[in-house]
Coordinates of C-alpha atoms in Angstrom, one line a residue:
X1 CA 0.0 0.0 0.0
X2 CA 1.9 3.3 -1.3
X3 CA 1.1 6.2 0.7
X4 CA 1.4 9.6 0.3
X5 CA -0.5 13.1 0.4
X6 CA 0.0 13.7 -3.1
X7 CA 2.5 13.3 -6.5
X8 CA 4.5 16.9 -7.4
X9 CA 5.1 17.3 -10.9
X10 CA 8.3 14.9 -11.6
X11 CA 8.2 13.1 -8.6
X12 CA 9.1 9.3 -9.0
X13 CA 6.3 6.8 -9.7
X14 CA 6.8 3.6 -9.5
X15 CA 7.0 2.3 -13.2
X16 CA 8.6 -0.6 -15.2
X17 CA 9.4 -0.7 -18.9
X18 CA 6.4 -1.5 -20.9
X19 CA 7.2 -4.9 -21.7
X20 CA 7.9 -5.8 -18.0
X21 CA 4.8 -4.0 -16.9
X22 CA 2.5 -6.3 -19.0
X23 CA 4.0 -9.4 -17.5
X24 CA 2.6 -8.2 -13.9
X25 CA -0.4 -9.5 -14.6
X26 CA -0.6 -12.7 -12.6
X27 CA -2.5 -12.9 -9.6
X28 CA -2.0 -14.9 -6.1
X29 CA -4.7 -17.0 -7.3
X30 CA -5.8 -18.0 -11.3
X31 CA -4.0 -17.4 -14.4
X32 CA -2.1 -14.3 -15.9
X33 CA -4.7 -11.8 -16.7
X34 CA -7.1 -12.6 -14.1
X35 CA -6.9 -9.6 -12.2
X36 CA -5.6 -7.2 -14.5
X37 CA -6.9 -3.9 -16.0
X38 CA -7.3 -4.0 -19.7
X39 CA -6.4 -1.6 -21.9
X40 CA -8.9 1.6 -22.4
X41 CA -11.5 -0.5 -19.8
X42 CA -11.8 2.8 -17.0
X43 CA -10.3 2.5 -13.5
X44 CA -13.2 2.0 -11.8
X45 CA -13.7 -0.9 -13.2
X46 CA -10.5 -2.1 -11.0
X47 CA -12.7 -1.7 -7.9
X48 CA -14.8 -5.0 -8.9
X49 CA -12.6 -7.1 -11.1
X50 CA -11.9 -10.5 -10.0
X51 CA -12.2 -11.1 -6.5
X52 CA -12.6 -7.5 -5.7
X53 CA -16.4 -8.2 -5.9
X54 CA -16.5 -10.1 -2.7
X55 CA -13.7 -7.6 -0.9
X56 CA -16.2 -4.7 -2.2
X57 CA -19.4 -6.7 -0.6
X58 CA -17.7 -7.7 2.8
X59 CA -16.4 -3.8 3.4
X60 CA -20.2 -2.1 2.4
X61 CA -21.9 -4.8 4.7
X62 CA -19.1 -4.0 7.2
X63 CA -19.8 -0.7 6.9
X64 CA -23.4 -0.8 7.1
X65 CA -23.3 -2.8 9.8
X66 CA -21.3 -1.1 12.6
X67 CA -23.2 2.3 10.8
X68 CA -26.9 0.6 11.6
X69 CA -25.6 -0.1 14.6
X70 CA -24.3 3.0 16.2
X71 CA -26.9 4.9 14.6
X72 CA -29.7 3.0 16.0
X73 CA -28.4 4.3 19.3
X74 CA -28.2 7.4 21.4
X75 CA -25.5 9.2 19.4
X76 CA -22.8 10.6 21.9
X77 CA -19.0 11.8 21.2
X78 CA -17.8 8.7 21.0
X79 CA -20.3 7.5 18.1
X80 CA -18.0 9.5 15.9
X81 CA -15.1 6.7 16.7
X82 CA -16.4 3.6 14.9
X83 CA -18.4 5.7 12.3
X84 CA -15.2 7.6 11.3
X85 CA -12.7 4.3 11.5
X86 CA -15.2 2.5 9.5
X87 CA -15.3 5.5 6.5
X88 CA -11.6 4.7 6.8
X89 CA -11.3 0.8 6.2
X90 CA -13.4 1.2 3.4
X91 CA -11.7 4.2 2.0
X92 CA -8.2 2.1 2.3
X93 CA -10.0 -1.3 0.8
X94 CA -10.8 1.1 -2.2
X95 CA -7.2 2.6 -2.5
X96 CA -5.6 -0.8 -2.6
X97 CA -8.2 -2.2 -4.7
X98 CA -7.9 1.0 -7.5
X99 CA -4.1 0.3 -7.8
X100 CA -3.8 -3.9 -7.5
X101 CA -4.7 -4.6 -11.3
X102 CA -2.8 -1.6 -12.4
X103 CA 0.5 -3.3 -14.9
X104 CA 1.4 -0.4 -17.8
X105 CA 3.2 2.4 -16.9
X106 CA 0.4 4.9 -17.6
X107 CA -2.4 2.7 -15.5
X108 CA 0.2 2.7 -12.7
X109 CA 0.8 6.6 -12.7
X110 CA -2.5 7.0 -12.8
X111 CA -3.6 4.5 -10.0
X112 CA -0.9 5.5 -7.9
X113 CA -2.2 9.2 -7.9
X114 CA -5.8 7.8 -7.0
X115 CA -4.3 5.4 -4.4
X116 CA -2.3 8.6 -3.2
X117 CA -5.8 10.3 -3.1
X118 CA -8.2 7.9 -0.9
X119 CA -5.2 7.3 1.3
X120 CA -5.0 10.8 2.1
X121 CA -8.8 10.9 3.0
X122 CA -8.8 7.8 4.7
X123 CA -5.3 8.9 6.9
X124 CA -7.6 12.0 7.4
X125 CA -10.5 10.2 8.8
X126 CA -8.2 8.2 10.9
X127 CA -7.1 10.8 12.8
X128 CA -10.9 11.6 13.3
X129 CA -11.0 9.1 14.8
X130 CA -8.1 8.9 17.2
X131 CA -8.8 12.3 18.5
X132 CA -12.8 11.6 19.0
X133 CA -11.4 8.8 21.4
X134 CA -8.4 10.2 23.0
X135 CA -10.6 13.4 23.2
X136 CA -13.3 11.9 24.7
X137 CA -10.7 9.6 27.1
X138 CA -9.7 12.6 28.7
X139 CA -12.6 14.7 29.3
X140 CA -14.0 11.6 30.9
X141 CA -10.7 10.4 32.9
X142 CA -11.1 7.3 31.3
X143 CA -8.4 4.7 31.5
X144 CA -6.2 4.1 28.4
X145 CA -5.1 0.6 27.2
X146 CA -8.7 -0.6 28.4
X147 CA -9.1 -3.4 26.1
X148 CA -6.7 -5.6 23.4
X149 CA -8.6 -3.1 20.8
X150 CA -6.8 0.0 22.4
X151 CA -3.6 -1.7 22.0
X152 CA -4.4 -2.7 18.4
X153 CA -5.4 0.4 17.6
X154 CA -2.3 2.1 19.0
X155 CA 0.2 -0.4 17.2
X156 CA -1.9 0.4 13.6
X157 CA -1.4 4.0 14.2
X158 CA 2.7 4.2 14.4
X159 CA 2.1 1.3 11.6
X160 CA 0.7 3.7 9.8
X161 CA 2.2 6.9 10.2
X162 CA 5.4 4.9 8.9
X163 CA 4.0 3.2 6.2
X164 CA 2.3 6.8 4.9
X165 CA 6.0 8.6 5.6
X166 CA 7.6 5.5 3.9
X167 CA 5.5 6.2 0.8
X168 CA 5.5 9.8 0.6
X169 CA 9.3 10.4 0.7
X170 CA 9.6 7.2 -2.4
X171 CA 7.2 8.9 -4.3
X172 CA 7.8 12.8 -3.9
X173 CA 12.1 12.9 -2.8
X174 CA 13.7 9.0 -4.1
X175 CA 16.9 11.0 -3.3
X176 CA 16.1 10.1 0.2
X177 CA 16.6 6.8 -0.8
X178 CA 19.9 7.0 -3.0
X179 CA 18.4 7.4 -6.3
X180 CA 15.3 6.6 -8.0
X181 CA 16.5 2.8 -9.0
X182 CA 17.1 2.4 -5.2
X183 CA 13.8 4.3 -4.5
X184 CA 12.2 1.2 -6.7
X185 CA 14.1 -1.3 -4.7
X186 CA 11.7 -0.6 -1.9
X187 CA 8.3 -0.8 -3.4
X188 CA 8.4 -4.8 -2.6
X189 CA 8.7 -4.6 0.9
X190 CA 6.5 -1.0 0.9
X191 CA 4.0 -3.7 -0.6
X192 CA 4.5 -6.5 1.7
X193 CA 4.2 -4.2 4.6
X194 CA 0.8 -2.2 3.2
X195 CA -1.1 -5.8 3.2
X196 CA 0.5 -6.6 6.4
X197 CA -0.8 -3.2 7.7
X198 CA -4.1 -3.8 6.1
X199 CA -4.6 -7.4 7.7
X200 CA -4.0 -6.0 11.4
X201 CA -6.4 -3.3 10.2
X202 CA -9.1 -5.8 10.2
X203 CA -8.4 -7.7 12.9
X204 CA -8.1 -4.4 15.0
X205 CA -11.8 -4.1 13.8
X206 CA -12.9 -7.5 14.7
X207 CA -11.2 -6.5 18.3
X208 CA -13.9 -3.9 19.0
X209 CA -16.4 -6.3 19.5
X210 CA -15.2 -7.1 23.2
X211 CA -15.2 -3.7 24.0
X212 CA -17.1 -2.3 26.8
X213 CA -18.8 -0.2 24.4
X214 CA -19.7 -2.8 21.7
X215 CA -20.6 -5.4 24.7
X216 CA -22.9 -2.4 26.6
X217 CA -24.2 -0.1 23.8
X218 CA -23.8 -1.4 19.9
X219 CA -24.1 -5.5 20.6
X220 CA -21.8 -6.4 17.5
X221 CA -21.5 -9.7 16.8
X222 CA -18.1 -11.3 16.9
X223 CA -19.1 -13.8 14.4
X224 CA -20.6 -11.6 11.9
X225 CA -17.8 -9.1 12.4
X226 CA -15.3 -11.8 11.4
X227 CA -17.1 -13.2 8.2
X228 CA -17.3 -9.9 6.8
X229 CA -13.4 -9.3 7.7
X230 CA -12.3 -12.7 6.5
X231 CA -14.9 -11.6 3.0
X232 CA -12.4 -8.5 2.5
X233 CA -9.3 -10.5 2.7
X234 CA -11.2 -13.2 0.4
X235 CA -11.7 -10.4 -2.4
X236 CA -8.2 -8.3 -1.8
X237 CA -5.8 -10.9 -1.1
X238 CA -6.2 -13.2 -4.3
X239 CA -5.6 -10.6 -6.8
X240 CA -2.3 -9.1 -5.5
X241 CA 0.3 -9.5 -8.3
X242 CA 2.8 -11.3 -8.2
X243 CA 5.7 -9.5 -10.1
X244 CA 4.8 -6.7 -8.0
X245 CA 6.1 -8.9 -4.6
X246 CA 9.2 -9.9 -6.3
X247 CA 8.2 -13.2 -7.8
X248 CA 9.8 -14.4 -11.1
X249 CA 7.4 -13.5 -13.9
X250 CA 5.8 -15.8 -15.6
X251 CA 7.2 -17.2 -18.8
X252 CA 5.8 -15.3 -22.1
X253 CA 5.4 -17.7 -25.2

């Protein structure tokens, strides 16, 4: 998951060679082509293709659920947390899923500035978030490191404010990095840790449901929290490509 707030004119972006770029088309799961964007098909069109169907249901019903459920009840400060996290999971599910079937140089430029785009909105809505709780932690004197969720949640946020950093500095100054061919080196690993970030995401979700508030006042259910979770990683997790985690492409007849 590259991250950044934006691309400045001539900044790096992650790009092969045309003929390399159109042998990153195989996915974790089916045949070369599976999960790739086709030539003059629109990028929207990435946010459904393949898998992404079912990653696209299990986020909305996610949403809609922990949305239903908090506004079913008496709203109070804290009913912005879960409603603003939530915004951001499925503001992130869309990022990744915009840029995963991207392979030519011009879908990746192009999918990288989108990508750049929801992540800023979704970092945006994160912080939301955090403050609504911290905010709301305070003016109560409630304690901090309550529950496994606040510890989740804590871990995801340095995650993520190193993951963003990571991917703003490759995109917009690869001199930080040594070059631009060393700037490349680390978009497999920026990649490896984005899903990893992504997956603790979810689980950091499915934590909330033994939280005082979830057990007292929204009544989440663990199991149906989890189905829709293990939906997302159903849809987003098969279609990752694998040229673009290092593996050796496959062989072109």
């Amino acid at each position: 998951m590259a991250s950044a707030t934006g691309i400045p004119d001539g900044a790096y972006v992650d790009t092969e060679p045309e003929s390399l770029g159109q042998r990153e088309t195989e996915p974790l799961l089916g045949r070369p082509g599976d999960a790739a964007q086709e030539e003059g098909v629109p990028m929207f069109r990435n946010l459904v293709l393949g898998t992404g169907i079912l990653a696209q249901l299990g986020i909305v019903l996610l949403v809609l659920l922990i949305w239903a459920s908090v506004l079913t009840k008496p709203l109070i400060l804290f009913s912005g947390h879960p409603l603003a996290q939530s915004l951001a999971i499925l503001t992130l599910t869309q990022s990744i899923l915009t840029l995963q079937p991207t392979h030519t140089a011009e879908q990746k430029r192009i999918g990288q500035r989108l990508h750049a785009s929801l992540n800023l909105i979704a970092f945006f809505l994160l912080v939301t978030g955090v403050t609504i709780i911290e905010y709301n932690k305070f003016r109560s004197h409630g304690p901090h490191f309550h529950s496994l969720h606040g510890y989740l949640g804590v871990i995801a946020s340095i995650l993520l404010l190193v993951q963003y950093f990571v991917g703003f500095t490759m995109w917009a100054t690869p001199a930080l990095y040594g070059g631009e061919h060393k700037a490349k080196s680390v978009w497999k690993y920026h990649r490896y840790s984005g899903y990893f970030i992504f997956l603790f995401l979810l689980a950091t979700v499915v934590s909330a449901v033994e939280t005082d508030y979830n057990k007292n006042v929204l009544k989440l259910k663990l199991w149906a929290v989890a189905i829709l979770a293990v939906l997302v990683v159903l849809g987003v997790f098969p279609r990752i490509q694998k040229q673009k985690l290092g593996f050796k492409a496959p062989t072109l007849a």
